[in-house]
mmCIF file of C-alpha atoms and ligand atoms in Angstrom:
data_model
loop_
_atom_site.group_PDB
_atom_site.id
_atom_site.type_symbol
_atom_site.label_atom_id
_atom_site.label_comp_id
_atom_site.label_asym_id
_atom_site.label_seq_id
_atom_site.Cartn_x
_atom_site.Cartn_y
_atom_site.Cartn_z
ATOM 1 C CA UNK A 1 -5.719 38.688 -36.048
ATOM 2 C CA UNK A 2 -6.319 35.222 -34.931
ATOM 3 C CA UNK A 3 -7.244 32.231 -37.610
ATOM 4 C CA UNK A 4 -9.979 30.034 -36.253
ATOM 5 C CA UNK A 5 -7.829 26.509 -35.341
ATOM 6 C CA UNK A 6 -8.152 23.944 -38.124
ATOM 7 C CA UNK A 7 -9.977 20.921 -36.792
ATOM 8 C CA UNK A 8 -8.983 16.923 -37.542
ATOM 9 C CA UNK A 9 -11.297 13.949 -37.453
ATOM 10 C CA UNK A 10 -10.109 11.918 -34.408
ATOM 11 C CA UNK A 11 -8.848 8.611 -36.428
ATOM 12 C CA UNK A 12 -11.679 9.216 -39.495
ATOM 13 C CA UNK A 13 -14.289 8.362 -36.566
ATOM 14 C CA UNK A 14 -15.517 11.631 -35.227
ATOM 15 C CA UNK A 15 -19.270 10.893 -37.211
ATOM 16 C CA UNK A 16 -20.188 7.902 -34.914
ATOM 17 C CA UNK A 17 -17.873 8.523 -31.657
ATOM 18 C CA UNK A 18 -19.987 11.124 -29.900
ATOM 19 C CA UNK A 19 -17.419 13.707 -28.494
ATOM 20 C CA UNK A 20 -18.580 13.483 -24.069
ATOM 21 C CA UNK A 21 -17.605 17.034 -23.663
ATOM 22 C CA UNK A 22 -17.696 19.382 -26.848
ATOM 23 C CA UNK A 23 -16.390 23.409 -25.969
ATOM 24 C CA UNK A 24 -17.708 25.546 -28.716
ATOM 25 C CA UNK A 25 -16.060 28.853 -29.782
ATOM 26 C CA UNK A 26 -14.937 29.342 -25.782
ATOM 27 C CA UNK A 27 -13.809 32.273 -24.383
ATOM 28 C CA UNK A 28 -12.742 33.333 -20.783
ATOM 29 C CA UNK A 29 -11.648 36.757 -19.812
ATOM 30 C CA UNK A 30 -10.123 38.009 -16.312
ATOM 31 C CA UNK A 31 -9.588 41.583 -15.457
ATOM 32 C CA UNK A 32 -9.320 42.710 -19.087
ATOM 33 C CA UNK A 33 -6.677 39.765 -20.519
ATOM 34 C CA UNK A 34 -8.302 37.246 -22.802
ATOM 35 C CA UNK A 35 -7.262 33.786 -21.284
ATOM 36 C CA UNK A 36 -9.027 31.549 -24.198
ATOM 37 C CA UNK A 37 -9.991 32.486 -27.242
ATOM 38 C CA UNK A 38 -12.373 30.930 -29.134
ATOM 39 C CA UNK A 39 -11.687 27.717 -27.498
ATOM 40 C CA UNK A 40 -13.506 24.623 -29.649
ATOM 41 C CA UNK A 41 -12.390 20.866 -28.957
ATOM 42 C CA UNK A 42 -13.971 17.805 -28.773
ATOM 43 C CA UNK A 43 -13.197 15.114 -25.652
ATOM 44 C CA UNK A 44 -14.307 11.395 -26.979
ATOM 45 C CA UNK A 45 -16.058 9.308 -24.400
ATOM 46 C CA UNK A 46 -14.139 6.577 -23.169
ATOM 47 C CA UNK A 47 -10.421 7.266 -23.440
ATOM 48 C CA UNK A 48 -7.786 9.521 -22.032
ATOM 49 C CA UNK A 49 -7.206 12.859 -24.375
ATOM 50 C CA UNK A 50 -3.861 14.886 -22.975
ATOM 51 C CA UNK A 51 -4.193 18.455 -22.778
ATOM 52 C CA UNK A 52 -0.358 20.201 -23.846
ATOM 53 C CA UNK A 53 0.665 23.260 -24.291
ATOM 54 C CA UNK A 54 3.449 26.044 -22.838
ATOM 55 C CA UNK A 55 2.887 27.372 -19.441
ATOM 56 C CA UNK A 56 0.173 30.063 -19.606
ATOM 57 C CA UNK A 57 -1.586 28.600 -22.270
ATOM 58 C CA UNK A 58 -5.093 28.290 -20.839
ATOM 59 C CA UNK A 59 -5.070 24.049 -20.256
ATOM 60 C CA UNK A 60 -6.065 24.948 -16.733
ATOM 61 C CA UNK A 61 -8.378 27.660 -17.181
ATOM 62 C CA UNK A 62 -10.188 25.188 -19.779
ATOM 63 C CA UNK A 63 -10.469 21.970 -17.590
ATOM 64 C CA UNK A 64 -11.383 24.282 -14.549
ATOM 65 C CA UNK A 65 -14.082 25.674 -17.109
ATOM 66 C CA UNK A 66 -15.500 22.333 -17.210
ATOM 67 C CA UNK A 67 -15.841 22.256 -13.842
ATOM 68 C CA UNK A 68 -17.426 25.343 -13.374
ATOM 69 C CA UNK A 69 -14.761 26.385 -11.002
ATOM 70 C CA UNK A 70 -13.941 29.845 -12.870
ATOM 71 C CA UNK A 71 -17.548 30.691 -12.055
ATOM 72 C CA UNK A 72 -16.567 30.965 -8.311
ATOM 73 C CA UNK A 73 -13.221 33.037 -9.207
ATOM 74 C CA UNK A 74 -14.267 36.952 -9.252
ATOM 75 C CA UNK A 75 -13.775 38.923 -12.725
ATOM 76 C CA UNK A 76 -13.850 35.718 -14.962
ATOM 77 C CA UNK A 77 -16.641 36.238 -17.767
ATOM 78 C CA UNK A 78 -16.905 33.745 -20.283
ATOM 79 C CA UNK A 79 -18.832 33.050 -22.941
ATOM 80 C CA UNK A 80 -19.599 30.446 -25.901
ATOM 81 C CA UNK A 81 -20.743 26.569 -25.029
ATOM 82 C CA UNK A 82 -19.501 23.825 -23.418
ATOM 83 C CA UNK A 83 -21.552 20.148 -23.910
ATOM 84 C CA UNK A 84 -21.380 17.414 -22.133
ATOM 85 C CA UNK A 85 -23.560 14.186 -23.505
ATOM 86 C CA UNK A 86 -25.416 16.917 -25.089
ATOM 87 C CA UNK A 87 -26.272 19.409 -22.377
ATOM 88 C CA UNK A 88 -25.356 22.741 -21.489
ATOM 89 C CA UNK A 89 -23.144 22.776 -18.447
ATOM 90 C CA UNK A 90 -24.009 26.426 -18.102
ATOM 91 C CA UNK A 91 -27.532 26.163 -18.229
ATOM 92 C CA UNK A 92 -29.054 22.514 -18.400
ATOM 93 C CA UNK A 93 -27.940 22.074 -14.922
ATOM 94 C CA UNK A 94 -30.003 22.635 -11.430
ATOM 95 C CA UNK A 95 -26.694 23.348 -9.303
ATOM 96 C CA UNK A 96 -22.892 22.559 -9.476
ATOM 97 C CA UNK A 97 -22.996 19.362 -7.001
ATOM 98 C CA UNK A 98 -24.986 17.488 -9.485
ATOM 99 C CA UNK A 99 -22.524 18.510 -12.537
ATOM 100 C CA UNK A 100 -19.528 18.020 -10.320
ATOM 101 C CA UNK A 101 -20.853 14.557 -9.279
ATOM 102 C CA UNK A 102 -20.733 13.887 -13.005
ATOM 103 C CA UNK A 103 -17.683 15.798 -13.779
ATOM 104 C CA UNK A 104 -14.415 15.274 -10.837
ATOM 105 C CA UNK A 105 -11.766 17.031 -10.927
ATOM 106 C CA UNK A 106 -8.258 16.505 -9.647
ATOM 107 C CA UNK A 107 -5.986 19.091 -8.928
ATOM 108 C CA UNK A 108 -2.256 19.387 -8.941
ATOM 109 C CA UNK A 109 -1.347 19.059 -5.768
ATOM 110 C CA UNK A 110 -2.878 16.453 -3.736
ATOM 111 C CA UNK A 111 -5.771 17.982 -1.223
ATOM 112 C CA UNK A 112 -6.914 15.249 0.748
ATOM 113 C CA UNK A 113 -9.035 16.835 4.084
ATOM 114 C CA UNK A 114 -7.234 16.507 7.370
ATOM 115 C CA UNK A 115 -9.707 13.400 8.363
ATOM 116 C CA UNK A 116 -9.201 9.802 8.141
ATOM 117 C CA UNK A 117 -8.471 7.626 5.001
ATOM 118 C CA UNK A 118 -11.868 6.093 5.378
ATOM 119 C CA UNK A 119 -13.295 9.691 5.501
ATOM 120 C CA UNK A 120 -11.814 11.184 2.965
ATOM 121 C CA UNK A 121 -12.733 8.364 0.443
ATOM 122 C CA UNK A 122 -16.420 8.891 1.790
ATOM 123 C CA UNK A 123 -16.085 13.084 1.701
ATOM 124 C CA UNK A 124 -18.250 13.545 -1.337
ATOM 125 C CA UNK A 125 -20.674 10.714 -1.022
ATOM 126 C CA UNK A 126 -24.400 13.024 -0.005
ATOM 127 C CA UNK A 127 -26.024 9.904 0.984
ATOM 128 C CA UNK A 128 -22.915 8.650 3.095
ATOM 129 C CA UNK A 129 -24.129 9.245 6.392
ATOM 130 C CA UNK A 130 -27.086 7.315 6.262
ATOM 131 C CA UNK A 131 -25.122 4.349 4.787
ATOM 132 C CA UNK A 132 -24.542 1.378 7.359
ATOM 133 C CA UNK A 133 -20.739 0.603 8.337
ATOM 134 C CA UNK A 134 -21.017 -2.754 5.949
ATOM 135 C CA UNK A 135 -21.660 -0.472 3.276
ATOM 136 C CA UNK A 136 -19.835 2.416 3.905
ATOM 137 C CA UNK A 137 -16.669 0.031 4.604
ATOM 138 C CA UNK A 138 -17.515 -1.472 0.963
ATOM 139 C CA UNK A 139 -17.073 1.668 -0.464
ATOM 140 C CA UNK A 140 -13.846 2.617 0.864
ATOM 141 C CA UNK A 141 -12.759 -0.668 -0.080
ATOM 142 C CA UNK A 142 -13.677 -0.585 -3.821
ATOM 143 C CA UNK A 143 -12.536 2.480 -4.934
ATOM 144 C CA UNK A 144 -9.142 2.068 -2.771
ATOM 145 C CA UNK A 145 -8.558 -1.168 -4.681
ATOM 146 C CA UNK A 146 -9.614 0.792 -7.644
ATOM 147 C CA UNK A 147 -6.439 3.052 -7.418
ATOM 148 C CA UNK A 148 -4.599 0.012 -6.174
ATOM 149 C CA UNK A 149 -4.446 1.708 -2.550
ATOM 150 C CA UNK A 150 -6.458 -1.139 -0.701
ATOM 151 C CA UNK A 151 -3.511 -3.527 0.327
ATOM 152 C CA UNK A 152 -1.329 -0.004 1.273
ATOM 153 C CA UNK A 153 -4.101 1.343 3.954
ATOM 154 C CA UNK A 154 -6.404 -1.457 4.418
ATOM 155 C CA UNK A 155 -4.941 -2.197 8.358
ATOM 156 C CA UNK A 156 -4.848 2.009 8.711
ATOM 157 C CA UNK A 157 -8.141 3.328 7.435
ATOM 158 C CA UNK A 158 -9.154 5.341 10.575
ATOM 159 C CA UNK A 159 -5.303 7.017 10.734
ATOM 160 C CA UNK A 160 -5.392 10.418 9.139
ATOM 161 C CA UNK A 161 -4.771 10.947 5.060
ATOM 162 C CA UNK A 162 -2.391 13.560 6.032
ATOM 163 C CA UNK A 163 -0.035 10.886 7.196
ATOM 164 C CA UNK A 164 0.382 9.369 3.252
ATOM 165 C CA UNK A 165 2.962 9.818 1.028
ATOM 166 C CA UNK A 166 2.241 12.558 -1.921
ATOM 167 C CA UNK A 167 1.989 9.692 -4.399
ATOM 168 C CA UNK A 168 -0.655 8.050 -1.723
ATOM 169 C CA UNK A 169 -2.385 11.030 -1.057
ATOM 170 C CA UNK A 170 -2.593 11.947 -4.729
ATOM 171 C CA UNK A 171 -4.355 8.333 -5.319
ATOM 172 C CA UNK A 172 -6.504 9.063 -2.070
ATOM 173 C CA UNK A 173 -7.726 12.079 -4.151
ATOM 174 C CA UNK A 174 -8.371 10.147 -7.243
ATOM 175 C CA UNK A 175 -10.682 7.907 -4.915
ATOM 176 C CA UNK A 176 -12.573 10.503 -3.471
ATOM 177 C CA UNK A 177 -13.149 11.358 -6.817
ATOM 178 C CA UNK A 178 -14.259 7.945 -8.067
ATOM 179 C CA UNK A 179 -16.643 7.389 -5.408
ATOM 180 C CA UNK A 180 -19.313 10.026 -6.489
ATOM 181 C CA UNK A 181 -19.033 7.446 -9.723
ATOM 182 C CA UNK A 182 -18.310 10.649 -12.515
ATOM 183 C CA UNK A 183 -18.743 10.186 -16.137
ATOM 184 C CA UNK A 184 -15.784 12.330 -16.950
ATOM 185 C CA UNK A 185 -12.332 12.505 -14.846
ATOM 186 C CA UNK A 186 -10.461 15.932 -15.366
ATOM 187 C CA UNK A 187 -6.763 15.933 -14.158
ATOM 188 C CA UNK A 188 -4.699 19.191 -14.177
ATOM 189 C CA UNK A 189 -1.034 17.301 -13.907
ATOM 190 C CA UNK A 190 -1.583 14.517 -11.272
ATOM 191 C CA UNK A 191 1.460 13.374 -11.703
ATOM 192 C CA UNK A 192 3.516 16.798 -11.143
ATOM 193 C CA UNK A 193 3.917 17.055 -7.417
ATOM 194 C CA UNK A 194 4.281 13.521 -6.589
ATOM 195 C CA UNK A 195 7.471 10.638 -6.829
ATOM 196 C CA UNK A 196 7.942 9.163 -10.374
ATOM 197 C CA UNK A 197 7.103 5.891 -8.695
ATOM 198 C CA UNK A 198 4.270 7.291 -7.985
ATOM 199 C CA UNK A 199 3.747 8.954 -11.202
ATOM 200 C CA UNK A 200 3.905 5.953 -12.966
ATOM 201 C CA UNK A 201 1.334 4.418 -10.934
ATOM 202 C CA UNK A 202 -0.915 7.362 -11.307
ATOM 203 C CA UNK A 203 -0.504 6.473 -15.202
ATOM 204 C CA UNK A 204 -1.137 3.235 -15.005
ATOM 205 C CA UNK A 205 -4.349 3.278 -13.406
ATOM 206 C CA UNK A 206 -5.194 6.136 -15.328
ATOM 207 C CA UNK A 207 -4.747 3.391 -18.881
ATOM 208 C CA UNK A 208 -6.983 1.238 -16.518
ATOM 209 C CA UNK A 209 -9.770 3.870 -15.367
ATOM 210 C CA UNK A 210 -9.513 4.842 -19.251
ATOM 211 C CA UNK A 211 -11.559 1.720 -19.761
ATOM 212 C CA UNK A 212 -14.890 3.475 -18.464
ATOM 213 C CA UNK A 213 -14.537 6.874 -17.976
ATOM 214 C CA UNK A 214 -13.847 9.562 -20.129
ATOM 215 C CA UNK A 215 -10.409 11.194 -18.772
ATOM 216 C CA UNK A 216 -8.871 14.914 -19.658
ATOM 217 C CA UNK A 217 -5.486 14.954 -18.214
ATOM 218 C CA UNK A 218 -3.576 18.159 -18.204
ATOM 219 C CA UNK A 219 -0.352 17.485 -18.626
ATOM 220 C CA UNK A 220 2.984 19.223 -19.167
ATOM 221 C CA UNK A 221 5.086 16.358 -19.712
ATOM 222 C CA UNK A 222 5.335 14.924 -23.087
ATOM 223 C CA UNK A 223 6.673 11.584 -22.715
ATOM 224 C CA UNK A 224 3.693 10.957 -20.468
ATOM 225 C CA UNK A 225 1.481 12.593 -23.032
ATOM 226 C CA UNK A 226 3.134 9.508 -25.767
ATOM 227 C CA UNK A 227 2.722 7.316 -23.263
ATOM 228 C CA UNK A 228 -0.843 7.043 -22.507
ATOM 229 C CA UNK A 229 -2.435 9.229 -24.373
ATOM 230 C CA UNK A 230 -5.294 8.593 -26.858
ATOM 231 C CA UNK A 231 -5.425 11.694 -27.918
ATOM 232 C CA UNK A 232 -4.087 14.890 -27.972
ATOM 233 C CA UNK A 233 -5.300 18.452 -27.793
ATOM 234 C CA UNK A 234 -2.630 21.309 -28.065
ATOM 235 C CA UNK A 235 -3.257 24.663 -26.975
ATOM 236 C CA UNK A 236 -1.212 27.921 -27.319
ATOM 237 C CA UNK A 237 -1.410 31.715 -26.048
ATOM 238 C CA UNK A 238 -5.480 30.794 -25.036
ATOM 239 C CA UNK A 239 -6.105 29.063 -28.440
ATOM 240 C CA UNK A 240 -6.614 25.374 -29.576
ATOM 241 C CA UNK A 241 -3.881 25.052 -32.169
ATOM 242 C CA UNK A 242 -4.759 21.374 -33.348
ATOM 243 C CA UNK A 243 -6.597 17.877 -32.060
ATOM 244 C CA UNK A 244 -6.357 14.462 -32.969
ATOM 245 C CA UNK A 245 -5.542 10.826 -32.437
ATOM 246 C CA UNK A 246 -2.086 10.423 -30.457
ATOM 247 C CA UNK A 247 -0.674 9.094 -33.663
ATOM 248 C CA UNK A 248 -2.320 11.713 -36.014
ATOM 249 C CA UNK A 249 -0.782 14.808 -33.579
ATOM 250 C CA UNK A 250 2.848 12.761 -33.138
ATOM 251 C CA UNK A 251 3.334 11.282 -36.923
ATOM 252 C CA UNK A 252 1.490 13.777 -38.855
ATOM 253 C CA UNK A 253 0.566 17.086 -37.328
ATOM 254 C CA UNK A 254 -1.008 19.285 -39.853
ATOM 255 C CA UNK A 255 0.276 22.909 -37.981
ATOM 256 C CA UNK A 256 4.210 23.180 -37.720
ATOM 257 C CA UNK A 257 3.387 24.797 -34.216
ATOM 258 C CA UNK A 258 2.310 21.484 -33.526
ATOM 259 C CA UNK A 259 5.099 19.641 -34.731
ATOM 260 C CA UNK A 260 7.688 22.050 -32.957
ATOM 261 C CA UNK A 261 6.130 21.619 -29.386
ATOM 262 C CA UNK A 262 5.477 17.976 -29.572
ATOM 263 C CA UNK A 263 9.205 17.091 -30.728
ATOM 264 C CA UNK A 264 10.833 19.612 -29.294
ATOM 265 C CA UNK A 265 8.583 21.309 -26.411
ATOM 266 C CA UNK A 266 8.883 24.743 -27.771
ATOM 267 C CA UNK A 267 6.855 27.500 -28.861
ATOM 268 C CA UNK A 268 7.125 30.479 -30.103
ATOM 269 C CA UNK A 269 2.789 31.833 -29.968
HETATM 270 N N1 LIG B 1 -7.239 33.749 -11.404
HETATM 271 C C1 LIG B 1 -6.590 34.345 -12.419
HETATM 272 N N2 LIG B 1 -6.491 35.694 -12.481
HETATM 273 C C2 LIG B 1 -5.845 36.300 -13.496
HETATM 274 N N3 LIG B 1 -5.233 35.649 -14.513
HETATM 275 C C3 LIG B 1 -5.288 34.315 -14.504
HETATM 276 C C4 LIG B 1 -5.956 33.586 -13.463
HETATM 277 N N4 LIG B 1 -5.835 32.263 -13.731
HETATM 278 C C5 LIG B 1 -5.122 32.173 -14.871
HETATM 279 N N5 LIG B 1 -4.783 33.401 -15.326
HETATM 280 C C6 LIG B 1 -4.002 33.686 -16.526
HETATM 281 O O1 LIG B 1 -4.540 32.953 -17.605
HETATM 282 C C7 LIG B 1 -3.505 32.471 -18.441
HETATM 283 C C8 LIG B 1 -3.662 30.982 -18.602
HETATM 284 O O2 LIG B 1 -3.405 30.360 -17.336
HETATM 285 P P1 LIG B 1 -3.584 28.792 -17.116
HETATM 286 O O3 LIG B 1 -4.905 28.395 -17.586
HETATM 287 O O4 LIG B 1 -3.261 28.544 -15.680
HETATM 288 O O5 LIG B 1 -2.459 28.214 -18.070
HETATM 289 P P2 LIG B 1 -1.730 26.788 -18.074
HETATM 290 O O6 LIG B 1 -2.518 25.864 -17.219
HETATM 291 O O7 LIG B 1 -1.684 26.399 -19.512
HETATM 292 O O8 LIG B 1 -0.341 27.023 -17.533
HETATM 293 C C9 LIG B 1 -2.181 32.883 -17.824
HETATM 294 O O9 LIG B 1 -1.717 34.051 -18.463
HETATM 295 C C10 LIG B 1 -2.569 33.181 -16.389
HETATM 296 O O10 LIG B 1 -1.730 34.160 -15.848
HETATM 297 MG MG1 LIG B 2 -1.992 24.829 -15.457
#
């Protein structure tokens, strides 16, 4: 029998920090195997909050859950709520474009579209082909500078994304996915197919982007997790063990689960 996961305060503030996204009691099946049970967490606005857990743990199923993306993958069933400023992603929405304008997601592997740089920052953008060129080209140009990719590609906008680096391509994504302007950022481990050149660079304008969006960042490497993270959510076997404040999970973790995967990466759930 599972124990439902003993919640912390995040820092002694959770009463006037409204949690962005708040899963309650989550659960997600597939073909008979329980992927999350009982899922509840809270995700602060403004901030990054790390994901961990072993491989198989349900971080992806969760963030993808957010997205609404399991709803397109046959024999997932889920049930219990997940909020975001309040709403019900499940039901308080008219279709998925609008919630994934306010929700991006960015996978893994970097998929930019076989088009041009310029195109694939404009991909998501509904209104973008009624924008004039001025306009359009401003676009492009802000959210390249905003992943610091505008003095990289700014001579080579109309050559294809396909011809970037991973680490390039990866930030190409992350622009794509700012220009829709989202509210909340997931990331399901930017950082693990690319360069760690580039991986650093992902992570520092993720501590920048931090400043006004609300980011979820899977991630599977723990350094990076003490690096940047604000706080931390760790998840084990389809269960949220524990959540808190970086400093909260690394210093004083109240589950020795907790303790044993942070300092050591295992776990035995
Ligand atoms: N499309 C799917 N069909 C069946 N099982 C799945 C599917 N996606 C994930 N799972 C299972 O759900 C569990 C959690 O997977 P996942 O969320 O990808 O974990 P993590 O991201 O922590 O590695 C795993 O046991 C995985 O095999
Ligand atoms: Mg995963």
């Amino acid at each position: 029998m599972t124990t439902k996961p003993q919640l912390k305060v995040v820092d002694g503030k959770a009463a006037d920090t409204p949690a962005a996204i708040d899963v309650s009691d989550f659960n997600v099946w597939c073909c008979d195997a329980h992927i999350l049970n009982n899922v509840s967490a809270q995700f602060p606005a403004r901030g990054i909050t790390c994901i961990v857990g072993p491989s198989g743990s349900g971080k992806s199923t969760l963030i993808r859950s957010i997205n609404r993306i399991n709803d397109e993958v046959p024999g997932f069933i889920h049930k219990g709520a997940i909020r975001f400023d309040g709403r019900d992603i499940f039901t308080d929405y008219k279709d998925l474009t609008t919630l994934r304008t306010e929700i991006g997601m960015v996978f893994q592997k970097p998929c930019v579209f076989p088009k041009s740089i310029a195109e694939n920052v404009l991909f998501g953008l509904r209104a973008g082909r009624k924008l004039s060129t001025a306009d359009r080209l401003m676009i492009v140009e802000e959210n390249l500078r905003a992943v610091s990719l505008w003095k990289e590609v700014s001579k080579r906008l109309d050559e294809s994304a396909t011809s970037l680096s991973g680490g390039q391509q990866q930030r190409l994504c992350i622009a794509r996915t700012l220009a829709v302007k989202p509210k909340i950022l997931l990331l399901d481990e930017p950082t693990a197919s690319v360069d760690p050149v580039s991986g650093r660079a992902i992570e520092e304008l993720l501590l920048e982007l931090k400043k006004d969006y609300t980011i979820l960042l899977v991630t599977h490497d723990l350094a990076q997790c003490r690096r940047i993270a604000d706080h931390i959510v760790f998840m084990c076997d389809g269960e949220m063990i524990e959540q808190g404040s970086r400093q909260a999970m690394l210093e004083a973790p109240v589950h020795e689960k907790t303790a044993r995967y942070l300092n050591n990466s295992f776990c035995d759930c």
